[in-house]
CSV table of C-alpha atoms in Angstrom, one decimal:
chain,number,residue,atom,x,y,z
A,1,MET,CA,7.5,-33.8,-34.6
A,2,ASN,CA,10.0,-30.7,-33.2
A,3,LYS,CA,8.3,-27.8,-31.3
A,4,LEU,CA,9.8,-24.2,-31.3
A,5,LEU,CA,7.4,-21.7,-29.3
A,6,VAL,CA,8.3,-17.9,-29.6
A,7,LEU,CA,7.1,-16.0,-26.9
A,8,GLY,CA,6.4,-12.1,-28.5
A,9,ALA,CA,5.2,-11.2,-32.0
A,10,GLY,CA,7.3,-7.7,-32.3
A,11,THR,CA,10.0,-7.2,-34.9
A,12,ALA,CA,11.8,-9.7,-33.7
A,13,GLY,CA,9.6,-12.2,-32.7
A,14,THR,CA,8.4,-11.8,-36.4
A,15,MET,CA,11.4,-11.6,-38.2
A,16,ALA,CA,12.8,-14.9,-36.7
A,17,VAL,CA,9.6,-17.0,-37.1
A,18,ASN,CA,9.8,-15.7,-40.8
A,19,LYS,CA,13.5,-16.8,-41.7
A,20,LEU,CA,12.7,-20.1,-39.8
A,21,ARG,CA,9.8,-21.1,-41.6
A,22,PRO,CA,11.2,-22.2,-44.8
A,23,LYS,CA,14.1,-23.7,-43.4
A,24,LEU,CA,12.6,-25.9,-40.9
A,25,PRO,CA,10.0,-28.6,-42.7
A,26,GLU,CA,6.4,-28.4,-41.8
A,27,ALA,CA,6.6,-32.3,-41.3
A,28,GLN,CA,8.8,-32.2,-38.3
A,29,TRP,CA,8.6,-28.6,-37.1
A,30,ASP,CA,5.7,-27.0,-35.7
A,31,ILE,CA,6.2,-23.6,-35.0
A,32,THR,CA,3.3,-20.9,-32.9
A,33,ILE,CA,4.0,-17.5,-31.7
A,34,VAL,CA,2.1,-16.1,-28.7
A,35,GLU,CA,1.5,-12.4,-29.0
A,36,GLN,CA,-0.8,-10.4,-26.2
A,37,GLN,CA,-1.9,-8.2,-29.1
A,38,SER,CA,-3.7,-7.8,-32.0
A,39,THR,CA,-1.7,-4.8,-33.1
A,40,HIS,CA,1.6,-4.9,-34.4
A,41,TYR,CA,3.3,-1.5,-34.2
A,42,TYR,CA,6.1,0.4,-35.7
A,43,GLN,CA,7.2,1.6,-32.4
A,44,PRO,CA,9.9,4.1,-34.1
A,45,GLY,CA,7.0,6.1,-35.3
A,46,TYR,CA,6.6,6.9,-31.5
A,47,LEU,CA,8.6,10.0,-32.1
A,48,PHE,CA,6.5,11.7,-34.3
A,49,ILE,CA,3.6,11.4,-33.5
A,50,PRO,CA,3.5,14.1,-30.9
A,51,PHE,CA,4.6,17.0,-33.1
A,52,GLY,CA,2.4,15.5,-35.7
A,53,THR,CA,4.4,13.7,-38.2
A,54,TYR,CA,3.2,10.7,-38.6
A,55,GLN,CA,-0.9,10.0,-37.5
A,56,PRO,CA,-1.3,6.5,-35.2
A,57,ASP,CA,-3.0,5.3,-38.0
A,58,GLU,CA,0.0,4.8,-40.3
A,59,VAL,CA,2.6,3.3,-37.3
A,60,THR,CA,-0.5,0.7,-36.6
A,61,LYS,CA,-1.1,-2.9,-38.3
A,62,PRO,CA,-3.2,-6.1,-37.5
A,63,THR,CA,-0.4,-8.9,-36.1
A,64,GLN,CA,-1.6,-12.5,-38.0
A,65,ARG,CA,-0.6,-10.0,-41.2
A,66,PHE,CA,3.3,-10.5,-40.8
A,67,ILE,CA,3.2,-13.9,-39.7
A,68,PRO,CA,3.7,-16.8,-42.2
A,69,GLU,CA,1.5,-19.4,-43.1
A,70,GLY,CA,2.8,-22.5,-41.5
A,71,VAL,CA,3.4,-20.7,-38.5
A,72,ASN,CA,0.4,-20.7,-35.4
A,73,LEU,CA,-0.6,-16.9,-33.8
A,74,LEU,CA,-1.8,-17.5,-30.7
A,75,GLN,CA,-3.1,-14.2,-28.6
A,76,GLY,CA,-2.9,-14.6,-25.0
A,77,GLU,CA,-0.8,-13.0,-21.8
A,78,ILE,CA,2.6,-15.1,-20.6
A,79,ASP,CA,1.9,-15.7,-17.2
A,80,GLN,CA,5.6,-18.3,-16.9
A,81,VAL,CA,7.9,-20.3,-17.6
A,82,PHE,CA,9.0,-23.7,-16.8
A,83,PRO,CA,12.5,-24.4,-18.3
A,84,ASP,CA,13.0,-27.7,-17.0
A,85,GLU,CA,9.9,-29.1,-17.9
A,86,ASN,CA,9.9,-26.9,-21.7
A,87,ARG,CA,5.9,-25.5,-21.3
A,88,VAL,CA,4.6,-22.4,-20.9
A,89,LEU,CA,1.5,-21.1,-18.6
A,90,LEU,CA,-0.8,-18.5,-20.1
A,91,CYS,CA,-2.7,-16.3,-17.9
A,92,ASP,CA,-5.7,-18.1,-19.4
A,93,GLY,CA,-4.7,-21.4,-18.1
A,94,ARG,CA,-3.7,-23.0,-21.4
A,95,SER,CA,-0.5,-25.1,-21.2
A,96,LEU,CA,2.3,-25.1,-24.3
A,97,ASP,CA,4.7,-28.1,-24.4
A,98,TYR,CA,8.3,-27.0,-26.5
A,99,ASP,CA,11.3,-28.4,-27.8
A,100,TYR,CA,13.3,-25.3,-28.6
A,101,LEU,CA,12.1,-21.6,-27.0
A,102,LEU,CA,12.4,-18.4,-28.5
A,103,ILE,CA,11.8,-14.9,-25.6
A,104,ALA,CA,11.1,-12.3,-27.8
A,105,THR,CA,8.9,-10.1,-25.5
A,106,GLY,CA,10.6,-6.8,-25.6
A,107,THR,CA,10.8,-4.3,-22.4
A,108,THR,CA,8.7,-1.7,-22.0
A,109,PRO,CA,8.6,0.9,-20.2
A,110,ARG,CA,7.1,1.2,-15.9
A,111,PRO,CA,6.8,4.8,-14.7
A,112,ASP,CA,5.7,2.7,-11.9
A,113,GLU,CA,9.1,1.6,-11.0
A,114,THR,CA,9.5,5.5,-9.7
A,115,PRO,CA,8.1,6.8,-7.1
A,116,GLY,CA,5.8,9.8,-8.0
A,117,MET,CA,5.9,9.4,-11.7
A,118,ALA,CA,2.6,7.3,-12.4
A,119,GLU,CA,1.2,9.5,-9.6
A,120,GLY,CA,-0.8,12.7,-9.6
A,121,GLU,CA,0.4,14.3,-13.3
A,122,TRP,CA,0.2,10.8,-15.1
A,123,ARG,CA,-0.5,12.0,-18.8
A,124,LYS,CA,-1.9,15.7,-17.5
A,125,SER,CA,2.3,17.6,-17.0
A,126,VAL,CA,3.9,13.9,-17.0
A,127,HIS,CA,4.3,12.3,-19.8
A,128,GLU,CA,6.3,9.9,-22.2
A,129,PHE,CA,6.2,8.8,-26.1
A,130,TYR,CA,7.5,4.9,-25.6
A,131,THR,CA,4.3,3.8,-26.1
A,132,PHE,CA,1.2,4.4,-28.3
A,133,GLU,CA,-1.0,5.6,-26.1
A,134,GLY,CA,1.2,7.7,-24.5
A,135,ALA,CA,2.3,9.4,-27.7
A,136,THR,CA,-0.9,9.9,-28.6
A,137,ALA,CA,-1.3,11.5,-25.5
A,138,LEU,CA,1.8,13.6,-25.6
A,139,ALA,CA,-0.1,14.6,-29.4
A,140,ASP,CA,-2.9,16.6,-27.4
A,141,THR,CA,-0.6,18.1,-25.0
A,142,LEU,CA,1.8,19.8,-27.2
A,143,LYS,CA,-0.7,21.0,-29.5
A,144,ARG,CA,-2.3,23.3,-26.4
A,145,TRP,CA,1.1,23.7,-25.2
A,146,ASP,CA,1.3,28.3,-24.6
A,147,GLY,CA,5.3,27.9,-23.1
A,148,GLY,CA,7.6,27.5,-19.8
A,149,ARG,CA,10.0,25.0,-18.4
A,150,LEU,CA,10.3,21.8,-20.9
A,151,VAL,CA,12.6,18.9,-19.6
A,152,VAL,CA,13.3,15.9,-21.1
A,153,HIS,CA,14.1,12.9,-18.7
A,154,VAL,CA,16.2,9.4,-18.9
A,155,THR,CA,15.6,7.9,-15.6
A,156,GLU,CA,17.9,4.6,-16.4
A,157,MET,CA,20.2,2.7,-19.3
A,158,PRO,CA,19.5,0.7,-20.8
A,159,ILE,CA,16.5,2.0,-22.8
A,160,LYS,CA,15.1,1.2,-25.6
A,161,CYS,CA,16.6,3.5,-29.3
A,162,PRO,CA,19.1,5.1,-26.8
A,163,VAL,CA,18.8,8.2,-29.3
A,164,ALA,CA,14.9,9.0,-28.9
A,165,PRO,CA,15.3,11.5,-26.4
A,166,LEU,CA,18.1,13.2,-28.0
A,167,GLU,CA,15.4,13.2,-31.0
A,168,PHE,CA,12.5,14.5,-28.8
A,169,THR,CA,15.0,17.2,-27.9
A,170,PHE,CA,15.5,18.0,-31.5
A,171,LEU,CA,12.2,17.9,-32.6
A,172,ALA,CA,10.7,19.6,-30.4
A,173,ASP,CA,13.3,22.8,-30.2
A,174,ALA,CA,12.7,22.8,-34.3
A,175,PHE,CA,8.5,22.5,-33.5
A,176,LEU,CA,8.8,25.1,-31.3
A,177,THR,CA,10.5,27.0,-32.9
A,178,GLN,CA,8.9,27.1,-36.0
A,179,ARG,CA,5.3,28.1,-33.9
A,180,GLY,CA,7.1,30.7,-32.0
A,181,LEU,CA,7.1,29.2,-28.8
A,182,ARG,CA,10.6,28.6,-27.8
A,183,ASP,CA,11.8,31.9,-26.6
A,184,LYS,CA,9.2,31.4,-24.3
A,185,THR,CA,10.5,27.5,-23.5
A,186,GLU,CA,13.3,27.1,-20.9
A,187,LEU,CA,14.4,23.0,-23.0
A,188,THR,CA,16.4,21.0,-20.4
A,189,TYR,CA,18.1,17.5,-20.9
A,190,VAL,CA,18.2,15.8,-18.0
A,191,THR,CA,20.0,12.2,-18.1
A,192,PRO,CA,22.0,9.9,-16.1
A,193,LEU,CA,25.2,10.0,-18.3
A,194,GLU,CA,28.2,11.8,-18.4
A,195,GLY,CA,27.0,13.9,-21.5
A,196,ALA,CA,24.4,13.1,-24.0
A,197,PHE,CA,25.2,9.9,-25.4
A,198,THR,CA,27.1,6.9,-24.1
A,199,LYS,CA,30.0,6.9,-26.7
A,200,PRO,CA,32.3,9.3,-26.6
A,201,VAL,CA,33.1,10.7,-30.3
A,202,ALA,CA,28.9,11.1,-30.5
A,203,SER,CA,28.5,12.0,-27.3
A,204,ALA,CA,30.7,15.1,-28.2
A,205,HIS,CA,28.7,15.7,-31.8
A,206,LEU,CA,25.5,15.0,-29.9
A,207,GLY,CA,26.9,17.5,-26.4
A,208,ASP,CA,27.4,20.6,-29.1
A,209,MET,CA,24.0,19.9,-30.9
A,210,LEU,CA,22.0,20.7,-27.6
A,211,ASN,CA,24.3,23.6,-27.0
A,212,THR,CA,23.9,25.3,-30.4
A,213,ARG,CA,20.0,24.8,-29.6
A,214,GLY,CA,20.0,26.1,-26.1
A,215,VAL,CA,19.7,23.9,-24.5
A,216,HIS,CA,21.0,23.1,-21.0
A,217,VAL,CA,21.8,19.5,-20.2
A,218,GLU,CA,21.4,17.7,-16.7
A,219,PRO,CA,24.5,15.0,-16.3
A,220,ASP,CA,24.9,12.4,-14.0
A,221,PHE,CA,20.7,12.9,-12.8
A,222,MET,CA,19.8,9.5,-11.1
A,223,ILE,CA,16.6,10.2,-10.5
A,224,GLU,CA,15.2,9.4,-7.1
A,225,SER,CA,11.5,10.3,-7.9
A,226,VAL,CA,8.9,12.9,-9.5
A,227,ASP,CA,7.5,15.5,-6.7
A,228,PRO,CA,4.4,15.8,-8.9
A,229,GLU,CA,3.0,18.5,-6.9
A,230,GLY,CA,5.8,20.3,-6.8
A,231,LYS,CA,6.6,19.5,-10.4
A,232,LYS,CA,10.0,18.5,-9.7
A,233,ILE,CA,12.0,15.9,-10.4
A,234,VAL,CA,14.5,15.0,-7.5
A,235,SER,CA,17.6,13.1,-7.7
A,236,TYR,CA,19.7,10.8,-5.2
A,237,ASP,CA,22.7,13.6,-4.7
A,238,GLU,CA,18.8,16.0,-3.5
A,239,ARG,CA,19.4,18.5,-6.8
A,240,GLU,CA,15.9,19.3,-8.3
A,241,VAL,CA,14.8,20.2,-11.9
A,242,PRO,CA,11.6,22.1,-12.1
A,243,PHE,CA,9.2,21.4,-14.7
A,244,ASP,CA,6.0,22.0,-16.6
A,245,LEU,CA,5.8,19.9,-18.9
A,246,LEU,CA,8.1,16.9,-18.0
A,247,VAL,CA,8.3,14.7,-21.1
A,248,THR,CA,10.1,11.5,-19.4
A,249,VAL,CA,11.8,7.8,-20.8
A,250,PRO,CA,10.9,5.7,-17.2
A,251,LEU,CA,12.9,2.4,-16.6
A,252,ASN,CA,12.6,0.3,-18.9
A,253,MET,CA,12.5,-3.6,-18.0
A,254,GLY,CA,11.3,-7.0,-20.1
A,255,ALA,CA,8.3,-8.6,-19.2
A,256,ASP,CA,7.6,-9.8,-15.8
A,257,TYR,CA,6.7,-13.5,-16.5
A,258,ILE,CA,10.8,-13.5,-17.0
A,259,ALA,CA,11.4,-12.6,-13.1
A,260,LYS,CA,8.7,-14.8,-12.2
A,261,SER,CA,10.2,-17.4,-14.4
A,262,GLY,CA,13.7,-17.3,-12.6
A,263,LEU,CA,15.2,-16.9,-16.5
A,264,GLY,CA,16.3,-12.5,-16.2
A,265,ASP,CA,18.6,-10.2,-14.8
A,266,ASP,CA,17.7,-7.1,-12.5
A,267,LEU,CA,15.8,-5.6,-14.8
A,268,ASN,CA,14.4,-9.1,-16.5
A,269,TYR,CA,16.3,-9.1,-18.8
A,270,VAL,CA,17.3,-12.9,-20.3
A,271,PRO,CA,21.7,-13.5,-20.3
A,272,VAL,CA,22.5,-14.7,-23.0
A,273,ASP,CA,25.7,-15.5,-24.9
A,274,PRO,CA,26.3,-12.1,-26.6
A,275,PHE,CA,27.7,-13.9,-30.2
A,276,THR,CA,24.9,-16.4,-30.3
A,277,LEU,CA,21.6,-15.3,-28.0
A,278,LEU,CA,21.3,-18.4,-26.6
A,279,SER,CA,21.0,-18.3,-22.6
A,280,LYS,CA,23.7,-19.1,-20.5
A,281,GLU,CA,21.3,-21.5,-18.5
A,282,HIS,CA,19.1,-23.3,-20.9
A,283,GLU,CA,20.1,-24.7,-24.2
A,284,ASN,CA,17.3,-24.8,-25.7
A,285,ILE,CA,16.5,-21.5,-25.1
A,286,PHE,CA,17.2,-18.1,-27.1
A,287,ALA,CA,16.3,-15.0,-26.3
A,288,ILE,CA,16.3,-12.3,-28.9
A,289,GLY,CA,15.9,-8.6,-29.8
A,290,ASP,CA,15.1,-5.8,-26.7
A,291,ALA,CA,14.8,-9.2,-24.4
A,292,SER,CA,18.4,-10.1,-24.2
A,293,ASP,CA,20.7,-8.9,-21.8
A,294,ILE,CA,23.5,-8.4,-24.9
A,295,PRO,CA,25.5,-4.5,-24.4
A,296,ALA,CA,23.4,-3.0,-27.5
A,297,SER,CA,21.4,-0.7,-28.4
A,298,LYS,CA,17.8,-2.0,-28.1
A,299,ALA,CA,16.8,-1.1,-30.7
A,300,GLY,CA,15.2,-2.6,-34.0
A,301,SER,CA,18.3,-2.7,-36.5
A,302,VAL,CA,20.3,-5.2,-33.9
A,303,ALA,CA,17.1,-6.9,-34.0
A,304,HIS,CA,17.4,-7.0,-38.1
A,305,PHE,CA,21.2,-7.6,-37.7
A,306,ALA,CA,21.3,-10.5,-35.2
A,307,MET,CA,18.5,-11.9,-36.6
A,308,ASP,CA,20.1,-12.2,-40.9
A,309,LEU,CA,22.6,-14.1,-38.8
A,310,PHE,CA,20.4,-16.3,-36.2
A,311,PRO,CA,19.0,-18.8,-38.6
A,312,GLU,CA,22.1,-20.4,-39.9
A,313,ASN,CA,23.1,-20.8,-36.1
A,314,PHE,CA,19.9,-22.3,-34.5
A,315,LEU,CA,19.9,-24.5,-37.5
A,316,ASN,CA,23.8,-25.7,-36.7
A,317,HIS,CA,22.4,-25.8,-32.8
A,318,ILE,CA,19.5,-28.4,-33.1
A,319,GLN,CA,21.8,-30.2,-35.1
A,320,GLY,CA,24.2,-30.5,-32.2
A,321,LEU,CA,27.5,-28.1,-34.3
A,322,PRO,CA,28.7,-25.8,-33.0
A,323,MET,CA,27.6,-21.9,-33.8
A,324,THR,CA,29.9,-20.2,-36.2
A,325,GLN,CA,28.0,-16.6,-36.8
A,326,PHE,CA,29.2,-14.4,-34.0
A,327,PHE,CA,27.2,-11.3,-34.1
A,328,ASP,CA,28.8,-8.0,-32.6
A,329,GLY,CA,26.2,-6.1,-31.9
A,330,HIS,CA,26.0,-4.2,-34.8
A,331,ALA,CA,23.6,-1.1,-35.0
A,332,ASN,CA,22.8,1.8,-36.7
A,333,CYS,CA,20.5,4.3,-35.6
A,334,PHE,CA,18.5,8.0,-38.0
A,335,VAL,CA,18.6,10.4,-35.0
A,336,GLU,CA,15.9,12.9,-36.5
A,337,SER,CA,17.7,16.7,-35.3
A,338,GLY,CA,14.9,18.9,-36.6
A,339,ASN,CA,14.1,21.0,-39.5
A,340,ASN,CA,14.2,18.1,-41.6
A,341,LYS,CA,17.8,17.1,-40.8
A,342,GLY,CA,19.1,14.4,-39.4
A,343,LEU,CA,22.1,12.0,-39.0
A,344,LEU,CA,23.1,9.0,-38.8
A,345,ILE,CA,25.4,6.7,-36.5
A,346,ASP,CA,26.7,2.9,-37.0
A,347,PHE,CA,28.7,0.9,-34.2
A,348,ASN,CA,28.7,-2.9,-32.6
A,349,TYR,CA,30.3,-3.8,-29.6
A,350,ASP,CA,34.0,-2.2,-29.6
A,351,THR,CA,33.3,0.5,-31.8
A,352,GLU,CA,31.1,3.2,-31.3
A,353,PRO,CA,29.8,5.7,-33.5
A,354,LEU,CA,32.5,7.4,-36.3
A,355,PRO,CA,31.9,10.0,-39.3
A,356,GLY,CA,32.1,8.9,-42.7
A,357,LYS,CA,29.8,7.3,-45.1
A,358,TYR,CA,28.0,4.8,-44.7
A,359,PRO,CA,26.9,2.4,-46.5
A,360,LEU,CA,29.2,2.6,-49.6
A,361,PRO,CA,32.5,4.1,-48.2
A,362,GLY,CA,33.1,7.6,-49.4
A,363,ILE,CA,29.5,7.2,-51.4
A,364,GLY,CA,27.0,7.1,-48.9
A,365,PRO,CA,24.4,8.2,-49.8
A,366,PHE,CA,24.0,8.9,-45.6
A,367,SER,CA,26.3,10.6,-43.3
A,368,LEU,CA,27.8,9.4,-40.4
A,369,LEU,CA,27.5,12.2,-37.5
A,370,LYS,CA,26.6,14.8,-39.7
A,371,GLU,CA,23.3,16.6,-40.7
A,372,THR,CA,22.1,16.2,-44.2
A,373,GLU,CA,18.9,16.3,-45.3
A,374,ILE,CA,19.0,12.6,-46.9
A,375,ASN,CA,19.7,11.4,-43.5
A,376,HIS,CA,16.1,12.9,-42.6
A,377,TRP,CA,13.8,11.4,-45.4
A,378,GLY,CA,16.3,7.8,-44.9
A,379,LYS,CA,14.7,7.8,-41.7
A,380,LEU,CA,11.1,8.3,-42.7
A,381,MET,CA,11.7,5.9,-45.7
A,382,PHE,CA,12.7,3.6,-43.3
A,383,ARG,CA,8.9,3.0,-42.6
A,384,TRP,CA,8.2,1.2,-46.2
A,385,MET,CA,11.1,-0.9,-45.6
A,386,TYR,CA,9.6,-2.1,-42.7
A,387,TRP,CA,6.9,-3.4,-43.0
A,388,ASN,CA,7.2,-4.5,-46.6
A,389,LEU,CA,10.6,-5.4,-45.9
A,390,LEU,CA,12.2,-6.3,-42.2
A,391,LEU,CA,9.0,-8.1,-40.7
A,392,PRO,CA,8.6,-10.3,-43.9
A,393,GLY,CA,11.9,-11.8,-42.9
A,394,LYS,CA,13.5,-11.1,-46.9
A,395,GLU,CA,16.8,-9.7,-47.4
A,396,LEU,CA,18.2,-6.1,-47.5
A,397,PRO,CA,21.4,-5.1,-48.5
A,398,LEU,CA,23.3,-3.9,-45.7
A,399,PRO,CA,25.5,-6.0,-44.2
A,400,ALA,CA,25.0,-7.5,-40.7
A,401,LEU,CA,28.3,-7.8,-39.4
A,402,MET,CA,29.9,-3.8,-38.8
A,403,SER,CA,32.4,-2.7,-41.1
A,404,MET,CA,35.2,0.0,-40.8
A,405,ALA,CA,35.3,0.6,-44.2
A,406,GLY,CA,33.9,4.4,-45.3
A,407,LYS,CA,34.8,5.9,-41.5
A,408,ASP,CA,36.7,8.7,-40.5
A,409,THR,CA,39.5,7.2,-37.6
A,410,ALA,CA,40.6,10.4,-36.8
A,411,ASP,CA,38.3,11.5,-34.1
A,412,LEU,CA,40.0,8.1,-32.1
A,413,SER,CA,43.4,9.7,-31.8
């Protein structure tokens, strides 16, 4: 009996077992997935909780609900992987053998990695919305907000969903305007990047949107520390940005067991072939979703498109055949811009977000790099698609690889 062990039942891990279980005969393959939490979280929904668009119970469902029959779900915390022994040790002492291992434990915010961030004012005047607990705590704080210096800050790239801090800024601008508090709020966006986003064309569009909304941008800000008593963030070049409310995106890192196991880079991401997701060091280990070091957005869409291609590669690999489905880093993200509007970006390893229509050239119905109401509703509709189509591993009528059809390349000239 061959053993496939999957670590993590988040987006990528759950999709993987749903797609692989029908393709791997139960008489020949035992599939086990290990997950620490009994609740599955719809993480894109965290963005909406602080503004009351979603309630906390709308982004949670039982983990077990999405695990297919014929897959063993073990609840437990991972202590260490012993790749030379093909074995995983759990914190409670259980030991699990494997023939093939899928690492899918994602990435998490680590405020403890920045001096002062998690001290004193944490969840008081210093908040994050990248966790369920953080988003709900921030919702309570925003209900009491009556004006002052609101700073939205990104510690360092890469981060899960790189457009989310921008979305929060746009939504905060609209939220405060609707409540008559925008004139009483100084809104600042602080980023380690040169501009609003990682890609030049999109950065120009998104930067203009920030300027139009009267948001001050502080670029190239490499944070050294948070001063919770003085209520300011300090950069390595000694710039200071004061705040009354700091909404930060802490350093994102992979799971600690990856470092303990000698499987990761400095941020605990597993180095893999970016086209096949196979470990660069171990022929029977793959890292999928946010757990890998591929140069793509750490976003649910990347996991979705990669998992559309992954099963065929995995089946070929276990037979000793070449993997021929080369993932191109395809990502697309709806960007909420406030006032029931949004825009869409579509890109991959080599091509940055460009204007145009998606998914049908010239028809859409979604517009790329343009604010529309249908983009906003597309983002809200995605929650239903996530629970009912993506996690169960059902096919969506969207190409896994990015297409240039429908994109306007004039901005590249």
